[in-house]
Short mmCIF file of C-alpha atoms and ligand atoms in Angstrom, two decimals:
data_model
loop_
_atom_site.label_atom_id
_atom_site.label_comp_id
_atom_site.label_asym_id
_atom_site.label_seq_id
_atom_site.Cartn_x
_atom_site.Cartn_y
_atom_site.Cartn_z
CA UNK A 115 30.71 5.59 37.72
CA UNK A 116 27.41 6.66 35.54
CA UNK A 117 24.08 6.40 38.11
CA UNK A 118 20.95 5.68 36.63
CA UNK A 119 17.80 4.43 38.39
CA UNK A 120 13.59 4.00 37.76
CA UNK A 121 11.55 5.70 39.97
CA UNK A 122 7.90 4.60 40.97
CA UNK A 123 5.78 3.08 43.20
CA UNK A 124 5.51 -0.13 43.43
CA UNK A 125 8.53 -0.64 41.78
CA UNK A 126 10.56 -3.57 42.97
CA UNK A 127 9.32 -5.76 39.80
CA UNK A 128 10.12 -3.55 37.11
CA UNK A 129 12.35 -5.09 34.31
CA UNK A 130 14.34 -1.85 33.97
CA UNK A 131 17.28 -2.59 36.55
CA UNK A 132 17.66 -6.30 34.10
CA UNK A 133 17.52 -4.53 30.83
CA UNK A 134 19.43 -1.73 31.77
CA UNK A 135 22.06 -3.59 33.32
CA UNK A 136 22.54 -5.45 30.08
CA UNK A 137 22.48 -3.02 27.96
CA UNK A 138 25.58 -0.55 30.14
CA UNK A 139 27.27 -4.02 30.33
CA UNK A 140 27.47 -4.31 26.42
CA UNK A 141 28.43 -0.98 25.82
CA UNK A 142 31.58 -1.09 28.15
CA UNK A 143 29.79 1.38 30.63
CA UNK A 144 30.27 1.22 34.12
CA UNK A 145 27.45 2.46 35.80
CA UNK A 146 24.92 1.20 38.03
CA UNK A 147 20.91 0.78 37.82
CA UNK A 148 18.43 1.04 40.18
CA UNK A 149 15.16 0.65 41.12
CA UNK A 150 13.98 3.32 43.99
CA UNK A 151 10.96 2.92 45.44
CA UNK A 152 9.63 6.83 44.90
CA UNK A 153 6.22 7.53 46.20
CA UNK A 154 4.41 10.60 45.06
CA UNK A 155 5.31 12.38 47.81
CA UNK A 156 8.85 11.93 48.19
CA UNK A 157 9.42 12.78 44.57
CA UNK A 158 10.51 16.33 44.84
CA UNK A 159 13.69 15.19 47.64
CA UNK A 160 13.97 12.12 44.98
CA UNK A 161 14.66 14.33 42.28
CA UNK A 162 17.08 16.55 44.29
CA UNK A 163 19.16 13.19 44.80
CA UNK A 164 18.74 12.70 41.08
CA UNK A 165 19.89 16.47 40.38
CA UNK A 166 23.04 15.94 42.16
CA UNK A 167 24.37 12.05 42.12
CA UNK A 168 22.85 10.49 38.96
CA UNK A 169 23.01 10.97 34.57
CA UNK A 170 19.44 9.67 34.47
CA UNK A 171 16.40 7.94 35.89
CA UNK A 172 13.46 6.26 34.00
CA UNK A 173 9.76 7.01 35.85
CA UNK A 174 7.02 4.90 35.93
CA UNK A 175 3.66 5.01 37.46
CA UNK A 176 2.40 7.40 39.65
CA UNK A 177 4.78 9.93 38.79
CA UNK A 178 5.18 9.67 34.44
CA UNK A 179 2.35 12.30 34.68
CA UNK A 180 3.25 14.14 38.12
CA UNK A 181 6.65 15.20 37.39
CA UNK A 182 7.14 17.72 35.54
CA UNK A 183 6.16 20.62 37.34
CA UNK A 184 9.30 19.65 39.34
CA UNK A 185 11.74 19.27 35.91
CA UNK A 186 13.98 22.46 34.77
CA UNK A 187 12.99 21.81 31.22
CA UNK A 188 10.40 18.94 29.65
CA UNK A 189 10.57 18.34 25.75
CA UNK A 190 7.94 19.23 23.55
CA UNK A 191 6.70 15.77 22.65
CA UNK A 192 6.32 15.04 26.71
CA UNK A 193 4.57 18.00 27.64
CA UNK A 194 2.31 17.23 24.21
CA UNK A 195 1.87 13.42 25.50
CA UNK A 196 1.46 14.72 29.20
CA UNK A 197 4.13 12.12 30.45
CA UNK A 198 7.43 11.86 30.96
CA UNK A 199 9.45 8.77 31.18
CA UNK A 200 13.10 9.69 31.34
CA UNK A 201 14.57 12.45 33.01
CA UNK A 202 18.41 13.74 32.11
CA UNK A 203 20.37 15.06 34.94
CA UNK A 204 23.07 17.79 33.32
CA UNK A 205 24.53 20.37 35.04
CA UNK A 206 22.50 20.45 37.86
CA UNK A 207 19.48 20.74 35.27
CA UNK A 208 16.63 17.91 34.80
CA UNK A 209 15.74 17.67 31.85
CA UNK A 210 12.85 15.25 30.86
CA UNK A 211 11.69 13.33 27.86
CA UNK A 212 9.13 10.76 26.46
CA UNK A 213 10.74 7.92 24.77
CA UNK A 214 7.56 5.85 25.15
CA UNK A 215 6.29 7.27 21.72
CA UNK A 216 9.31 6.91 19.47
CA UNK A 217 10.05 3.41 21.25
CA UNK A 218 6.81 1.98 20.03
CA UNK A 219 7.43 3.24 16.20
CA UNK A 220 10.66 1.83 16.58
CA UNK A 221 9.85 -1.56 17.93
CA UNK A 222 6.85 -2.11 15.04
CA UNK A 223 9.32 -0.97 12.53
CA UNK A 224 11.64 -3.88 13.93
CA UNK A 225 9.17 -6.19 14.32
CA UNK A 226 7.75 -5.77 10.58
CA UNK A 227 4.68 -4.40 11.67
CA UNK A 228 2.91 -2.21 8.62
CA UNK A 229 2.40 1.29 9.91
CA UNK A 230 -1.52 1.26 8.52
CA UNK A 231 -4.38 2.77 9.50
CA UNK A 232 -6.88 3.27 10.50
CA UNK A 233 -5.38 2.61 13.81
CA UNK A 234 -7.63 1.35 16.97
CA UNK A 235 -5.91 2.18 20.50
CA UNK A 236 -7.74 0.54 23.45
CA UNK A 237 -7.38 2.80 26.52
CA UNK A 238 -7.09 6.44 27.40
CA UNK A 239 -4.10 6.28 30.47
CA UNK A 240 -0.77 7.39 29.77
CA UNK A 241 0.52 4.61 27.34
CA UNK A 242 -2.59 5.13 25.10
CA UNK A 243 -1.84 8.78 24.89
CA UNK A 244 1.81 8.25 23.85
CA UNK A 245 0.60 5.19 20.88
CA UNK A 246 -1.65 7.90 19.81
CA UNK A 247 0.40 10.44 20.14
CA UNK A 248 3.20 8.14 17.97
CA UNK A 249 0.88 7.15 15.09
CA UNK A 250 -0.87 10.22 14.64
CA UNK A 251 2.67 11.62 13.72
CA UNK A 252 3.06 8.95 11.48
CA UNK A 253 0.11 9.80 9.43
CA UNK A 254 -2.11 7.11 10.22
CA UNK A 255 -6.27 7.71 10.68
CA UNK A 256 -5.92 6.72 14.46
CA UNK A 257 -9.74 5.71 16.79
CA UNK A 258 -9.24 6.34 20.47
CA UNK A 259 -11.87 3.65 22.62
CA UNK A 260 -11.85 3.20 26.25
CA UNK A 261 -14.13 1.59 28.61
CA UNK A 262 -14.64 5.11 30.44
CA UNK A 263 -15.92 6.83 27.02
CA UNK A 264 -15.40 10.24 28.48
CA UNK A 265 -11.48 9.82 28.67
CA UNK A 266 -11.68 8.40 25.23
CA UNK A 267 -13.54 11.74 23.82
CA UNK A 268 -11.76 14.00 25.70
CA UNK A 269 -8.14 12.21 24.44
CA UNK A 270 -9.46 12.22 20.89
CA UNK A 271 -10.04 15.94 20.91
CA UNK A 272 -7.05 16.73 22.62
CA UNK A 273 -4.87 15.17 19.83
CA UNK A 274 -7.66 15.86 16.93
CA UNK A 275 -8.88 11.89 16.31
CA UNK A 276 -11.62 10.25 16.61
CA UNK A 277 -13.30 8.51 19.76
CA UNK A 278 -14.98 5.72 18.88
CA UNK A 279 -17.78 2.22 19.97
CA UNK A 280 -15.24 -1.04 19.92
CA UNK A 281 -16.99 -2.57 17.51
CA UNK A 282 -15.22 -0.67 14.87
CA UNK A 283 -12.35 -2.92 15.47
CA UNK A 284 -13.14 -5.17 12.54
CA UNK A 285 -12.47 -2.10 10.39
CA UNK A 286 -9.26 -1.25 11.79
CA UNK A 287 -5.68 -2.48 10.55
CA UNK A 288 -4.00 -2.12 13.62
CA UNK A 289 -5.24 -2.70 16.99
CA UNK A 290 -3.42 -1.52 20.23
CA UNK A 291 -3.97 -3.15 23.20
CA UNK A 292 -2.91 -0.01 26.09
CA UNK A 293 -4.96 -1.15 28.55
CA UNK A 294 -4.21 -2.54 31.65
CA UNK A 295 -6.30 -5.93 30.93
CA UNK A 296 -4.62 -8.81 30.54
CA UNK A 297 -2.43 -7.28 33.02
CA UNK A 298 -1.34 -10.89 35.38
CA UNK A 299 -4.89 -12.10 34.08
CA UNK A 300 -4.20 -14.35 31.20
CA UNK A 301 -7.64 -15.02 30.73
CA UNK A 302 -9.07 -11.53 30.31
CA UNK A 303 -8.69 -9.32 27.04
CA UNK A 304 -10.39 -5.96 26.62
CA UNK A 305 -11.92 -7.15 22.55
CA UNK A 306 -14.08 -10.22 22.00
CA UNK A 307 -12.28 -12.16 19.42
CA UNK A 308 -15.47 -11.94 17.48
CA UNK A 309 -14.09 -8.38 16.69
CA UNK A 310 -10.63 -8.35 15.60
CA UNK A 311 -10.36 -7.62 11.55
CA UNK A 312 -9.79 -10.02 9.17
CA UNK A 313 -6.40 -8.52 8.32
CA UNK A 314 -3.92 -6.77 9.81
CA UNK A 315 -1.70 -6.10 12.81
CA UNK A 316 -2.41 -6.53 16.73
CA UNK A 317 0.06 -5.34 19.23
CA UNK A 318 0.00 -5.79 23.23
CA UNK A 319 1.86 -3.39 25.65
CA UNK A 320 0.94 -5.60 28.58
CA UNK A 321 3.87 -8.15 28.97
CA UNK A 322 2.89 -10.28 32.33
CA UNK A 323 2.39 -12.16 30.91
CA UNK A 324 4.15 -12.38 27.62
CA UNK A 325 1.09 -14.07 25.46
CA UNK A 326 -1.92 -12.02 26.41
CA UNK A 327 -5.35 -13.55 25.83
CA UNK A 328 -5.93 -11.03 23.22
CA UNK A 329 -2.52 -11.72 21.17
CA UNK A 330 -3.38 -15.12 21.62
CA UNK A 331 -6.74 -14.53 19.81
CA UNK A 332 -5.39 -12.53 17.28
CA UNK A 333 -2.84 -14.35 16.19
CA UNK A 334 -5.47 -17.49 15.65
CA UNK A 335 -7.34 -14.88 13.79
CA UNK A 336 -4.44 -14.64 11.18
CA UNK A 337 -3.15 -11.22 12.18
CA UNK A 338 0.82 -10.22 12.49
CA UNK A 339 1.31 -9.89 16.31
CA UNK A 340 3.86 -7.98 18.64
CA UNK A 341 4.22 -8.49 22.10
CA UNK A 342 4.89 -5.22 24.99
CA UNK A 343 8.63 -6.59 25.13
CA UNK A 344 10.29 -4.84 22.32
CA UNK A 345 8.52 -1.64 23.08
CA UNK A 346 10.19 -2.10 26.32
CA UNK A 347 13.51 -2.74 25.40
CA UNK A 348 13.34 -0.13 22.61
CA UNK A 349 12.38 2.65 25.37
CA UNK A 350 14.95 1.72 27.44
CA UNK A 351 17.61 1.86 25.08
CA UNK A 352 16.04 5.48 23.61
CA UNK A 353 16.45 6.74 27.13
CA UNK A 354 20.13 5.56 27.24
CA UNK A 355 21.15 7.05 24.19
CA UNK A 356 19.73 10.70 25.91
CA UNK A 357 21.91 9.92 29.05
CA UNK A 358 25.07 8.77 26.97
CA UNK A 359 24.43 9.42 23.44
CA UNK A 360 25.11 5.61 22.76
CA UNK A 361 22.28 3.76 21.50
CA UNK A 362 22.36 -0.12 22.88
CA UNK A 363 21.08 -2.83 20.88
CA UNK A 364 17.47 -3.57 21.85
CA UNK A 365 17.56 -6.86 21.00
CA UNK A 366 19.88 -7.77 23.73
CA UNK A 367 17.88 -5.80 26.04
CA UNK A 368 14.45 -7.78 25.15
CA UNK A 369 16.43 -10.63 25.26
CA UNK A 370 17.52 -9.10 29.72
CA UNK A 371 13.76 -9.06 30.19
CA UNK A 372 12.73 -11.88 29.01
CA UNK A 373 15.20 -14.00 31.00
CA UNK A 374 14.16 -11.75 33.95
CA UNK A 375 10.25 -12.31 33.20
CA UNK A 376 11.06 -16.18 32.81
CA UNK A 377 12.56 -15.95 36.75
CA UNK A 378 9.36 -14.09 37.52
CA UNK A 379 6.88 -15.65 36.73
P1 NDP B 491 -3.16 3.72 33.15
O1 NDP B 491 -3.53 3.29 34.53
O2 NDP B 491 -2.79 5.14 32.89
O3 NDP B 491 -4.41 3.37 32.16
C1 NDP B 491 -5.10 2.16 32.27
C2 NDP B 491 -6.06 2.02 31.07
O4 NDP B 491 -6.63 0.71 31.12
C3 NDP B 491 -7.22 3.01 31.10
O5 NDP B 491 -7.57 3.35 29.78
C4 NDP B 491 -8.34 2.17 31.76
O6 NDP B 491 -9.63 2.57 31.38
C5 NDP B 491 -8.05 0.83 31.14
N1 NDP B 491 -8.62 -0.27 31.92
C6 NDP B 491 -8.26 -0.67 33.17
N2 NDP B 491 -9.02 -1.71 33.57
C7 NDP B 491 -9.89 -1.97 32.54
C8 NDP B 491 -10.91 -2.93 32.34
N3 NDP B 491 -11.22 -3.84 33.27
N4 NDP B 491 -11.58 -2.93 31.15
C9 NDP B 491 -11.28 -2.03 30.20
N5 NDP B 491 -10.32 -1.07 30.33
C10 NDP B 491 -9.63 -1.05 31.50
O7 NDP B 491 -2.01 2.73 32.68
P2 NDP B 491 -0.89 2.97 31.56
O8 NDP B 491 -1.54 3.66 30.41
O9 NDP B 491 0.31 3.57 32.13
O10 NDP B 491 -0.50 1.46 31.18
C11 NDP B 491 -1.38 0.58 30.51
C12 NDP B 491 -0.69 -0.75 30.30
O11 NDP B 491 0.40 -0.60 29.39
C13 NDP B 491 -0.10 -1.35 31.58
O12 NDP B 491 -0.38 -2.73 31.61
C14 NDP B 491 1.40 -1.13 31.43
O13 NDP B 491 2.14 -2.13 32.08
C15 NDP B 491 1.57 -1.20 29.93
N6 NDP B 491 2.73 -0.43 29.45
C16 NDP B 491 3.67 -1.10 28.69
C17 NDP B 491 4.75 -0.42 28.18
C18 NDP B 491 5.74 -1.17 27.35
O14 NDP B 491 6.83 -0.65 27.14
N7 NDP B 491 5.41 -2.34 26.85
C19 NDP B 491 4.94 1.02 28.42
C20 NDP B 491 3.90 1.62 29.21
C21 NDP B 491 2.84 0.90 29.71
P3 NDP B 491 -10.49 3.64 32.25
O15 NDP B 491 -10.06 4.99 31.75
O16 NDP B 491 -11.89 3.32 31.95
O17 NDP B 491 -10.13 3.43 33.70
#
């Protein structure tokens, strides 16, 4: 029997366990999934457990950005993002990656989202640094703004890009929404709609709930529009294939969350 499990705090309503659980089911896996409520504190004894009963674990907030200090090996993308999301458990070795950053290529690429830049990514927390870190490797001009403008600046020199005032939006051709806002506030979005371009792409990693205010806005503005769910799935089933070399279908897996989201909310 394969263990697997995401670690955080709170963690109780994370979609993981549901999308997980799908996705083992429709591989033929038998393994189980879950979600362990890991303060900072109690990671290091956490990761012991992890060390010696489980393949894998996913982490989420606070510890994407605390754990690697503890980890036997972390890949060069994480340590270059500063986060790591999924840790491997071989041979009594941990063994972490980021699968945020390839997960949200893969999802636009699935979605039909044009990789074009320049690029605008709201926020400087630890999903903004891995959509930077993603389309920066993809070529793309990419603008770093946050509402704390020194996080922004020091971000953008970190990765070599550009910090920048929000009103540059209406230049950009793809916005990223890797804030928090929106976050279980349906009526708050981090860009006045007065600012989205006239063309282009606008993608939300905030998924509670599914159709943000600022989706909302841009789609009424005429641009493409992706919600945080595929990213989801697709980082889920990225982490998988590292524990088990299978990849899952991430359709199926967006397909576990929403149901789960629909129960949620
Ligand atoms: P962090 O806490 O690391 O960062 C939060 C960011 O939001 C910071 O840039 C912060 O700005 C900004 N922010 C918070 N409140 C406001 C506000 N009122 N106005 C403007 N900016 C604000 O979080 P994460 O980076 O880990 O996550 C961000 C979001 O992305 C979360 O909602 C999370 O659920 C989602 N996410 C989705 C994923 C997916 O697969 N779809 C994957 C990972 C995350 P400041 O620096 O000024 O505080």
């Amino acid at each position: 029997m394969l263990r697997f499990a995401v670690l955080g705090h709170p963690v109780t309503h994370s979609l993981s366990p549901a999308i997980h659980r799908h996705a083992l089911g429709s591989l033929g896996l038998r393994g189980v999934y879950r979600a362990l409520e890991t303060p900072l504190e109690r990671l290091p004894e956490r990761l012991e457990e992890v060390r010696q009963v489980y393949r894998g674990v996913n982490l989420t907030l606070p510890l994407k950005e605390r754990a690697w200090e503890l980890l036997d090996w972390v890949s060069p993308e994480a340590r270059a993002i500063g986060a790591v999301n999924t840790v491997l458990s071989a041979g009594g070795c941990l063994l972490g990656f980021n699968t945020d950053a390839p997960g949200f290529l893969e999802a636009l690429k699935a979605g039909g989202i044009p990789l074009q830049g320049p690029a605008l990514v709201l926020g400087a927390g630890g999903a903004a640094r891995a959509v930077a870190f993603a389309l920066r490797g993809s070529g793309l001009e990419v603008w770093i703004w946050n509402r704390t403008p020194e996080r922004a600046q020091a971000l953008a020199a970190e990765l070599g890009l550009k910090a920048v005032p929000l009103e540059r939006a209406k230049e950009a051709r793809l916005l990223v929404n890797a804030t928090s806002v929106g976050l279980h506030a349906p009526e708050e979005t981090p860009l006045p709609a007065e600012l989205f371009p006239e063309a282009g792409a606008a993608v939300d990693l905030v998924y509670r709930p599914l159709w943000t205010r600022f989706l909302r806005e841009a789609k009424a503005k005429g641009l493409l529009v992706q919600t945080g769910l595929p990213m989801l799935a697709w980082q889920g089933a990225l982490a998988l294939q590292i524990w088990t070399g299978l990849l899952p279908d991430p359709k199926g897996m967006e397909r576990a969350a929403l149901e789960a989201l629909g129960e949620a909310q």
